[in-house]
Structure formats: structure tokens, C-alpha cells
mmCIF file of C-alpha atoms in Angstrom:
data_model
loop_
_atom_site.group_PDB
_atom_site.id
_atom_site.type_symbol
_atom_site.label_atom_id
_atom_site.label_comp_id
_atom_site.label_asym_id
_atom_site.label_seq_id
_atom_site.Cartn_x
_atom_site.Cartn_y
_atom_site.Cartn_z
ATOM 1 C CA MET D 5 33.322 -0.476 16.101
ATOM 2 C CA ARG D 6 29.694 0.566 17.021
ATOM 3 C CA ARG D 7 27.044 1.095 14.322
ATOM 4 C CA GLU D 8 23.361 2.076 13.721
ATOM 5 C CA VAL D 9 20.885 -1.112 13.344
ATOM 6 C CA VAL D 10 19.214 1.157 10.942
ATOM 7 C CA THR D 11 20.844 2.925 8.425
ATOM 8 C CA THR D 12 20.893 5.136 5.371
ATOM 9 C CA LYS D 13 20.921 2.058 3.292
ATOM 10 C CA ILE D 14 17.989 0.287 4.961
ATOM 11 C CA ARG D 15 15.941 3.562 5.127
ATOM 12 C CA ILE D 16 16.980 3.322 0.882
ATOM 13 C CA ALA D 17 15.539 -0.083 0.706
ATOM 14 C CA ALA D 18 12.396 0.000 2.701
ATOM 15 C CA TRP D 19 11.240 3.140 0.533
ATOM 16 C CA ALA D 20 12.477 1.172 -2.774
ATOM 17 C CA MET D 21 9.610 -1.616 -0.652
ATOM 18 C CA LEU D 22 6.774 0.574 -0.286
ATOM 19 C CA ILE D 23 7.572 1.964 -4.108
ATOM 20 C CA ALA D 24 7.566 -1.723 -5.600
ATOM 21 C CA GLN D 25 4.604 -2.391 -3.540
ATOM 22 C CA ALA D 26 2.692 0.673 -4.672
ATOM 23 C CA GLY D 27 4.422 -0.222 -8.343
ATOM 24 C CA ILE D 28 2.777 -3.729 -8.239
ATOM 25 C CA ILE D 29 -0.927 -2.171 -7.508
ATOM 26 C CA PHE D 30 0.025 0.222 -10.558
ATOM 27 C CA THR D 31 1.086 -2.347 -13.012
ATOM 28 C CA GLY D 32 -1.580 -4.638 -11.986
ATOM 29 C CA GLY D 33 -3.885 -1.837 -13.100
ATOM 30 C CA ILE D 34 -2.350 -1.612 -16.291
ATOM 31 C CA VAL D 35 -2.778 -4.815 -16.930
ATOM 32 C CA ARG D 36 -6.698 -4.393 -16.671
ATOM 33 C CA LEU D 37 -7.056 -1.323 -18.019
ATOM 34 C CA THR D 38 -4.944 -2.317 -21.330
ATOM 35 C CA GLY D 39 -6.962 -5.545 -21.553
ATOM 36 C CA SER D 40 -3.897 -7.742 -21.183
ATOM 37 C CA GLY D 41 -5.516 -9.507 -18.027
ATOM 38 C CA LEU D 42 -5.067 -13.095 -19.986
ATOM 39 C CA GLY D 43 -1.990 -12.034 -21.760
ATOM 40 C CA CYS D 44 -0.510 -14.898 -20.355
ATOM 41 C CA SER D 45 -2.734 -17.819 -19.974
ATOM 42 C CA ASP D 46 -1.531 -19.717 -18.000
ATOM 43 C CA TRP D 47 0.295 -19.870 -14.559
ATOM 44 C CA PRO D 48 2.927 -20.383 -13.265
ATOM 45 C CA LYS D 49 4.353 -20.519 -16.993
ATOM 46 C CA CYS D 50 2.844 -17.900 -19.332
ATOM 47 C CA THR D 51 2.015 -19.962 -21.534
ATOM 48 C CA PRO D 52 1.476 -24.107 -21.427
ATOM 49 C CA ASP D 53 4.539 -24.120 -23.855
ATOM 50 C CA SER D 54 6.455 -21.515 -22.969
ATOM 51 C CA LEU D 55 7.897 -19.758 -19.341
ATOM 52 C CA VAL D 56 8.175 -16.439 -20.882
ATOM 53 C CA ALA D 57 6.320 -14.245 -22.998
ATOM 54 C CA THR D 58 6.864 -14.849 -26.565
ATOM 55 C CA GLU D 59 6.792 -12.514 -29.957
ATOM 56 C CA GLU D 60 3.585 -13.762 -30.912
ATOM 57 C CA MET D 61 1.609 -12.969 -27.652
ATOM 58 C CA GLY D 62 2.118 -9.587 -28.732
ATOM 59 C CA ILE D 63 1.795 -6.401 -26.315
ATOM 60 C CA HIS D 64 -0.586 -8.111 -23.942
ATOM 61 C CA GLY D 65 1.361 -10.795 -23.166
ATOM 62 C CA ALA D 66 4.958 -8.495 -22.668
ATOM 63 C CA ILE D 67 2.310 -6.430 -20.114
ATOM 64 C CA GLU D 68 1.020 -9.497 -18.097
ATOM 65 C CA PHE D 69 4.497 -10.777 -18.164
ATOM 66 C CA GLY D 70 5.724 -7.604 -16.900
ATOM 67 C CA ASN D 71 3.856 -7.661 -14.038
ATOM 68 C CA ARG D 72 4.632 -10.923 -13.047
ATOM 69 C CA LEU D 73 8.604 -10.385 -13.404
ATOM 70 C CA LEU D 74 8.028 -7.311 -10.854
ATOM 71 C CA ALA D 75 6.627 -9.382 -8.421
ATOM 72 C CA VAL D 76 9.650 -11.468 -8.786
ATOM 73 C CA GLY D 77 12.125 -8.459 -8.102
ATOM 74 C CA LEU D 78 9.943 -7.349 -4.612
ATOM 75 C CA ALA D 79 10.267 -11.169 -3.230
ATOM 76 C CA LEU D 80 14.452 -10.629 -4.342
ATOM 77 C CA LEU D 81 14.503 -6.348 -3.142
ATOM 78 C CA GLY D 82 12.337 -8.490 0.417
ATOM 79 C CA VAL D 83 15.300 -11.441 0.487
ATOM 80 C CA VAL D 84 18.281 -8.505 -0.021
ATOM 81 C CA ILE D 85 16.474 -6.379 3.036
ATOM 82 C CA MET D 86 15.871 -9.038 4.970
ATOM 83 C CA ILE D 87 20.050 -10.010 4.745
ATOM 84 C CA MET D 88 20.708 -6.523 5.541
ATOM 85 C CA LEU D 89 18.874 -6.683 8.687
ATOM 86 C CA TRP D 90 19.648 -10.249 9.736
ATOM 87 C CA LYS D 91 22.951 -9.310 12.241
ATOM 88 C CA GLY D 92 20.517 -6.548 13.391
ATOM 89 C CA ARG D 93 17.410 -8.742 13.987
ATOM 90 C CA LYS D 94 17.796 -9.084 17.832
ATOM 91 C CA ALA D 95 18.243 -5.556 18.517
ATOM 92 C CA ARG D 96 15.200 -4.531 15.846
ATOM 93 C CA PRO D 97 12.804 -7.814 15.612
ATOM 94 C CA ASP D 98 10.238 -5.286 14.873
ATOM 95 C CA LEU D 99 11.971 -4.489 11.525
ATOM 96 C CA PHE D 100 12.731 -7.965 10.831
ATOM 97 C CA TRP D 101 9.278 -9.539 10.860
ATOM 98 C CA LEU D 102 7.917 -6.761 9.247
ATOM 99 C CA ASN D 103 9.640 -7.349 6.109
ATOM 100 C CA VAL D 104 9.322 -10.853 6.748
ATOM 101 C CA GLY D 105 5.736 -10.377 6.555
ATOM 102 C CA LEU D 106 5.881 -8.242 3.396
ATOM 103 C CA VAL D 107 8.091 -11.086 1.455
ATOM 104 C CA ALA D 108 5.252 -13.402 2.624
ATOM 105 C CA ILE D 109 3.032 -11.753 0.909
ATOM 106 C CA VAL D 110 4.647 -12.164 -2.600
ATOM 107 C CA PRO D 111 4.101 -16.146 -3.148
ATOM 108 C CA VAL D 112 0.424 -15.525 -1.962
ATOM 109 C CA GLN D 113 -0.423 -12.972 -4.373
ATOM 110 C CA ALA D 114 1.113 -15.043 -6.814
ATOM 111 C CA VAL D 115 -0.832 -17.994 -6.066
ATOM 112 C CA VAL D 116 -3.750 -15.747 -6.133
ATOM 113 C CA GLY D 117 -3.213 -14.180 -9.320
ATOM 114 C CA GLY D 118 -2.594 -18.004 -11.101
ATOM 115 C CA ILE D 119 -6.187 -18.594 -9.945
ATOM 116 C CA THR D 120 -7.317 -15.398 -11.715
ATOM 117 C CA VAL D 121 -5.530 -16.282 -14.809
ATOM 118 C CA TRP D 122 -7.276 -20.128 -14.312
ATOM 119 C CA THR D 123 -11.025 -18.444 -13.361
ATOM 120 C CA LYS D 124 -10.238 -16.386 -16.876
ATOM 121 C CA LEU D 125 -10.484 -13.106 -14.398
ATOM 122 C CA ASN D 126 -13.821 -13.870 -12.318
ATOM 123 C CA PRO D 127 -14.269 -10.511 -10.874
ATOM 124 C CA TRP D 128 -14.491 -11.636 -7.238
ATOM 125 C CA VAL D 129 -11.034 -13.478 -7.704
ATOM 126 C CA VAL D 130 -9.243 -10.412 -8.883
ATOM 127 C CA ALA D 131 -11.236 -8.522 -6.084
ATOM 128 C CA GLY D 132 -9.282 -11.228 -3.572
ATOM 129 C CA HIS D 133 -6.142 -10.374 -5.640
ATOM 130 C CA PHE D 134 -5.633 -6.696 -5.108
ATOM 131 C CA VAL D 135 -6.640 -6.669 -1.255
ATOM 132 C CA PRO D 136 -3.544 -8.502 -0.244
ATOM 133 C CA SER D 137 -1.527 -5.947 -2.281
ATOM 134 C CA ALA D 138 -3.478 -3.032 -0.101
ATOM 135 C CA ILE D 139 -2.369 -4.410 2.447
ATOM 136 C CA ALA D 140 1.300 -4.902 1.847
ATOM 137 C CA VAL D 141 1.126 -1.488 0.589
ATOM 138 C CA GLY D 142 0.282 -0.034 3.932
ATOM 139 C CA VAL D 143 2.476 -2.468 6.013
ATOM 140 C CA ALA D 144 5.376 -1.091 3.633
ATOM 141 C CA ALA D 145 4.527 2.392 4.760
ATOM 142 C CA TYR D 146 4.715 1.169 8.343
ATOM 143 C CA PHE D 147 7.869 -0.269 7.812
ATOM 144 C CA VAL D 148 9.297 2.906 6.308
ATOM 145 C CA ARG D 149 8.118 4.924 9.406
ATOM 146 C CA ARG D 150 9.939 2.265 11.725
ATOM 147 C CA THR D 151 13.140 2.973 10.342
ATOM 148 C CA TYR D 152 13.177 6.473 11.315
ATOM 149 C CA ASP D 153 13.304 5.395 14.801
ATOM 150 C CA THR D 154 14.870 3.269 17.592
ATOM 151 C CA GLY D 155 11.795 1.286 18.366
ATOM 152 C CA VAL D 156 11.225 2.129 21.694
ATOM 153 C CA ARG D 157 8.210 4.021 22.847
ATOM 154 C CA THR D 158 8.554 7.620 24.586
ATOM 155 C CA GLY D 159 5.772 6.505 26.948
ATOM 156 C CA ARG D 160 3.496 9.389 25.665
ATOM 157 C CA ARG D 161 0.649 9.603 23.545
ATOM 158 C CA ALA D 162 -1.733 11.937 21.340
ATOM 159 C CA PRO D 163 -4.318 13.230 23.549
ATOM 160 C CA GLN D 164 -7.711 12.072 22.828
ATOM 161 C CA PRO D 165 -9.738 11.644 20.541
ATOM 162 C CA LEU D 166 -6.613 11.912 18.307
ATOM 163 C CA PRO D 167 -5.244 8.240 18.598
ATOM 164 C CA ALA D 168 -9.110 7.038 17.716
ATOM 165 C CA LEU D 169 -9.817 9.665 15.322
ATOM 166 C CA GLY D 170 -6.375 7.821 13.681
ATOM 167 C CA TRP D 171 -7.256 4.332 13.984
ATOM 168 C CA ILE D 172 -11.252 5.589 12.244
ATOM 169 C CA ILE D 173 -8.990 7.192 9.544
ATOM 170 C CA LEU D 174 -6.939 3.752 8.938
ATOM 171 C CA GLY D 175 -10.482 1.752 9.242
ATOM 172 C CA LEU D 176 -12.405 4.187 6.591
ATOM 173 C CA THR D 177 -9.477 4.205 4.116
ATOM 174 C CA ALA D 178 -10.214 0.442 4.413
ATOM 175 C CA ILE D 179 -13.661 0.102 3.340
ATOM 176 C CA ILE D 180 -12.595 3.224 0.698
ATOM 177 C CA VAL D 181 -10.655 -0.242 -0.965
ATOM 178 C CA VAL D 182 -12.974 -2.271 -0.433
ATOM 179 C CA PHE D 183 -16.004 -0.268 -1.967
ATOM 180 C CA GLY D 184 -12.994 0.403 -4.869
ATOM 181 C CA VAL D 185 -12.611 -3.069 -5.504
ATOM 182 C CA LEU D 186 -16.497 -3.529 -5.956
ATOM 183 C CA THR D 187 -16.834 -0.506 -7.682
ATOM 184 C CA THR D 188 -14.127 -1.479 -10.224
ATOM 185 C CA GLY D 189 -15.456 -4.559 -10.511
ATOM 186 C CA ALA D 190 -18.725 -3.553 -11.854
ATOM 187 C CA GLY D 191 -17.021 -0.870 -14.338
ATOM 188 C CA PRO D 192 -16.019 -1.338 -18.390
ATOM 189 C CA HIS D 193 -12.177 -1.971 -17.251
ATOM 190 C CA SER D 194 -12.452 -5.894 -17.117
ATOM 191 C CA GLY D 195 -8.839 -6.690 -18.058
ATOM 192 C CA SER D 196 -10.118 -8.865 -21.010
ATOM 193 C CA THR D 197 -12.773 -9.383 -23.179
ATOM 194 C CA MET D 198 -13.561 -12.977 -21.846
ATOM 195 C CA SER D 199 -14.084 -11.908 -18.689
ATOM 196 C CA THR D 200 -17.106 -10.833 -16.670
ATOM 197 C CA ARG D 201 -18.517 -8.032 -14.850
ATOM 198 C CA ASN D 202 -19.561 -8.656 -10.959
ATOM 199 C CA GLY D 203 -23.066 -7.621 -11.645
ATOM 200 C CA LEU D 204 -23.671 -4.969 -9.022
ATOM 201 C CA ASP D 205 -25.663 -1.710 -10.409
ATOM 202 C CA ASN D 206 -22.384 0.960 -11.433
ATOM 203 C CA VAL D 207 -24.022 3.550 -10.442
ATOM 204 C CA LEU D 208 -25.095 2.898 -7.304
ATOM 205 C CA ILE D 209 -21.998 1.465 -5.950
ATOM 206 C CA THR D 210 -20.042 4.298 -7.247
ATOM 207 C CA ARG D 211 -22.164 6.165 -5.055
ATOM 208 C CA ALA D 212 -21.605 4.045 -2.168
ATOM 209 C CA HIS D 213 -18.164 4.240 -2.816
ATOM 210 C CA ALA D 214 -18.116 8.063 -2.411
ATOM 211 C CA VAL D 215 -19.679 8.031 0.965
ATOM 212 C CA PRO D 216 -16.765 6.579 3.024
ATOM 213 C CA VAL D 217 -14.452 8.864 1.053
ATOM 214 C CA TRP D 218 -16.375 11.747 2.435
ATOM 215 C CA LEU D 219 -16.402 10.256 5.510
ATOM 216 C CA LEU D 220 -12.491 10.168 5.540
ATOM 217 C CA VAL D 221 -12.503 13.957 4.581
ATOM 218 C CA ALA D 222 -14.276 14.950 7.382
ATOM 219 C CA THR D 223 -12.563 12.815 9.952
ATOM 220 C CA THR D 224 -8.919 14.192 8.757
ATOM 221 C CA ILE D 225 -10.162 17.690 8.866
ATOM 222 C CA GLY D 226 -11.483 17.159 12.468
ATOM 223 C CA ALA D 227 -8.430 15.409 13.545
ATOM 224 C CA LEU D 228 -6.355 18.351 11.802
ATOM 225 C CA VAL D 229 -8.361 20.766 13.873
ATOM 226 C CA VAL D 230 -8.450 19.075 16.749
ATOM 227 C CA ALA D 231 -4.283 18.193 17.022
ATOM 228 C CA ALA D 232 -3.841 22.118 16.391
ATOM 229 C CA ARG D 233 -5.847 22.756 19.238
ATOM 230 C CA ARG D 234 -3.954 20.409 21.405
ATOM 231 C CA ARG D 235 -0.822 21.550 19.942
ATOM 232 C CA TRP D 236 0.171 17.464 19.000
ATOM 233 C CA GLN D 237 2.644 18.343 16.127
ATOM 234 C CA PRO D 238 3.520 14.759 15.494
ATOM 235 C CA MET D 239 0.463 14.231 13.482
ATOM 236 C CA MET D 240 0.163 17.678 12.005
ATOM 237 C CA ARG D 241 2.480 16.809 9.293
ATOM 238 C CA PRO D 242 0.803 13.513 8.477
ATOM 239 C CA LEU D 243 -3.037 15.061 8.495
ATOM 240 C CA GLN D 244 -1.649 17.567 6.364
ATOM 241 C CA VAL D 245 -0.236 15.415 3.747
ATOM 242 C CA LEU D 246 -3.398 12.947 4.085
ATOM 243 C CA LEU D 247 -5.352 15.803 3.667
ATOM 244 C CA VAL D 248 -4.209 17.194 0.112
ATOM 245 C CA ILE D 249 -3.924 13.691 -1.009
ATOM 246 C CA GLU D 250 -7.619 12.927 -0.403
ATOM 247 C CA ILE D 251 -8.647 16.158 -2.328
ATOM 248 C CA LEU D 252 -6.258 15.582 -5.291
ATOM 249 C CA GLN D 253 -7.936 11.725 -5.067
ATOM 250 C CA GLY D 254 -11.406 13.162 -5.393
ATOM 251 C CA LEU D 255 -11.071 15.092 -8.131
ATOM 252 C CA ILE D 256 -10.024 12.469 -10.253
ATOM 253 C CA GLY D 257 -12.467 10.722 -8.799
ATOM 254 C CA TYR D 258 -15.267 13.120 -9.732
ATOM 255 C CA VAL D 259 -13.542 13.465 -13.261
ATOM 256 C CA GLN D 260 -12.926 10.394 -14.370
ATOM 257 C CA TYR D 261 -16.609 8.907 -13.582
ATOM 258 C CA PHE D 262 -18.143 11.896 -15.282
ATOM 259 C CA LEU D 263 -16.147 11.652 -18.627
ATOM 260 C CA GLY D 264 -16.421 7.729 -18.808
ATOM 261 C CA VAL D 265 -13.390 6.659 -16.732
ATOM 262 C CA PRO D 266 -10.528 6.981 -18.992
ATOM 263 C CA ILE D 267 -7.968 4.829 -19.043
ATOM 264 C CA VAL D 268 -5.136 7.736 -18.185
ATOM 265 C CA LEU D 269 -7.383 8.473 -14.719
ATOM 266 C CA VAL D 270 -7.854 5.537 -13.491
ATOM 267 C CA ALA D 271 -4.140 4.900 -13.450
ATOM 268 C CA PHE D 272 -3.547 8.349 -11.819
ATOM 269 C CA HIS D 273 -6.306 7.476 -9.138
ATOM 270 C CA MET D 274 -4.995 3.971 -8.160
ATOM 271 C CA ILE D 275 -1.586 5.712 -7.516
ATOM 272 C CA GLY D 276 -3.031 7.869 -5.417
ATOM 273 C CA LEU D 277 -4.739 5.035 -4.191
ATOM 274 C CA SER D 278 -1.722 3.589 -2.620
ATOM 275 C CA ALA D 279 -0.775 7.476 -1.744
ATOM 276 C CA THR D 280 -3.914 6.701 0.754
ATOM 277 C CA ILE D 281 -3.312 4.166 2.362
ATOM 278 C CA ALA D 282 0.522 4.904 2.956
ATOM 279 C CA ALA D 283 -0.833 8.249 4.252
ATOM 280 C CA SER D 284 -3.136 7.044 6.189
ATOM 281 C CA VAL D 285 -0.888 4.364 7.944
ATOM 282 C CA ALA D 286 1.478 7.518 8.860
ATOM 283 C CA VAL D 287 -1.068 9.428 10.658
ATOM 284 C CA CYS D 288 -2.681 6.433 12.660
ATOM 285 C CA ASP D 289 0.901 5.546 13.813
ATOM 286 C CA SER D 290 1.880 9.264 14.420
ATOM 287 C CA ALA D 291 -0.636 9.193 17.181
ATOM 288 C CA TYR D 292 2.182 6.854 19.024
ATOM 289 C CA PRO D 293 5.550 8.293 18.864
ATOM 290 C CA ARG D 294 8.748 6.487 19.257
ATOM 291 C CA SER D 295 12.377 7.731 20.489
ATOM 292 C CA THR D 296 14.197 9.039 17.042
ATOM 293 C CA HIS D 297 17.489 8.590 16.617
ATOM 294 C CA ALA D 298 18.351 12.187 16.991
ATOM 295 C CA ASP D 299 17.019 12.326 20.423
ATOM 296 C CA THR D 300 17.734 9.188 21.866
ATOM 297 C CA ASP D 301 21.056 8.380 21.033
ATOM 298 C CA ARG D 302 21.957 6.199 23.870
ATOM 299 C CA ARG D 303 18.725 4.005 23.788
ATOM 300 C CA VAL D 304 19.614 3.567 20.394
ATOM 301 C CA PRO D 305 20.214 -0.198 19.464
ATOM 302 C CA VAL D 306 23.483 -1.200 18.307
ATOM 303 C CA VAL D 307 25.674 -4.020 17.339
ATOM 304 C CA ARG D 308 29.201 -4.338 17.472
#
């Protein structure tokens, strides 16, 4: 009996991976926003004497240890997906190795996380801890998209300059992530009363952060106009979704700045960041269409 390599269960698992990767960013932000960065004072143990958080450590220990547990859950999810893809790994090696990459990021993040604890939340180390998580969200978003196609290129490509605009959008998103990390390192939410700030002028770095944001919005609108004129439908919906996210994210960013970066708005801003990364990846990938299961049944990789 023949069956598709990419089943509904695999698609659901891929979405779970994307949500979990975004969840790591969110819970990591909660750790910082609540001052729980040193809730576990050691690594890999929570304390020199205990592997897990204890009641005496209070809420900060529970929050920090909860973030560590989510990372463990993320690794287990990756292993489960690897098992699900194992039989079809030769038919869809792209999916298999994308998932391997996502699993491999987890121990790297764990080690960098340990270094952040050992350095008492040095803001530059904390910045280095965030970047791989942002990359993982992008890879997970790409992984999700690939579960909806056969892995076979159609031979078509979006008309110029749409592919170039897609890469510019992805590049600007990466720049925004970097400037956002630097802005966070200069802001008031350090993660612990013991940690220092990166020494950058908070107002100047915030304004610098806004520049690529506005460039991203302008590029997205420009790409949307070009896609409409060239009637390139595969890119229209991803661009529309990205533009909505950018507008909401921009509103949250400006409001939180003028209100003194309240914790609740910062938390929503971090959710928006993951959404922006995922949407930017979708826009760039939509310039290079692949056959779908619905329109290329004879070319869908199968296993027996």
C-alpha cells in the first residue's frame, strides 16, 4: 500500500516545532522581564546542590527552570519528528535534514545558556544566546512550508525583481533582529539585578533599530505592488500577512517606547518578532515555488 511521506501528523508536528521554537523566545523573554535570569544560579544543574528548582528558590527559580524544561521538550519533539521522517528520509531528505538541524541547535543553545549564567547575564553573551533561537524560528518556518510541497521545483520562478526583494526582506529582518537584541541590551530589563547593560545609548540604539524597520515596511509594500502588477499570486498572501504583522509590531514598538517599555507590551513585541521572522521566510520562499501534493500526484515521493 502506498502512502505519502508527508502525512497530516508530520505537518502538525512541524507546526508544533515552529510554535515551540517561538515559545523558547517568548519564555526566554519572560525570564528576562521578570528578573529570573539567575533564578537557577548554576548550569547544567539549577544550583550546585540541586538539578531542579526547589521551593526555596521561589518564583524566579521556577520561571528559569521552566524555560530549561521547554528546551528539553523541544529536543524531544525533534527526536519524535526524526522518527516520523525516518522511513521517508530518502524520498524527502530535505525535511529530514532540516529537522536534524533544528535538533542540533538545542544543545548549542543549552551551552550558550549555561555561559550566560556563568557570566552573570553578560548582555553580549545574552545577545549571542538569542540569535540562534531567531535562526531556529526561521528554519522551523521553512520546515513547515516544505511539508506542504513535494520537494520538486516547478521550474518557475517569480519575475524580477521579486526574488531579489524577497531576499532583501529576509536580510532586513535579520538586521532588525540584531538591532533589537542590542536595543534590549541597552534597555531596563536586564534579567537580574546583578547583570549589567551593554553601555550603548538607549535612545540612539532605539532610533537606529527603527531605520531597518521602516525600510522593511517600505520594501514589503513595494514587493506587494510589484507582485500585484506581475500577477504573481504565490507571493501575494505571504506579503500581505507580513505587512499586517509589521504594522502591528511597529505599533507595539512605538507604544512600548513612549510608555517606558512595560513588561506586557515587551512580551507581545517578542511574539511579534517570531511572527515577523516566520513571515519573512515565507515571503522569500514563495518566490521559488515547488509542486504541491494536490497538483502533482504522480510526482509525490512515496514509500511502500
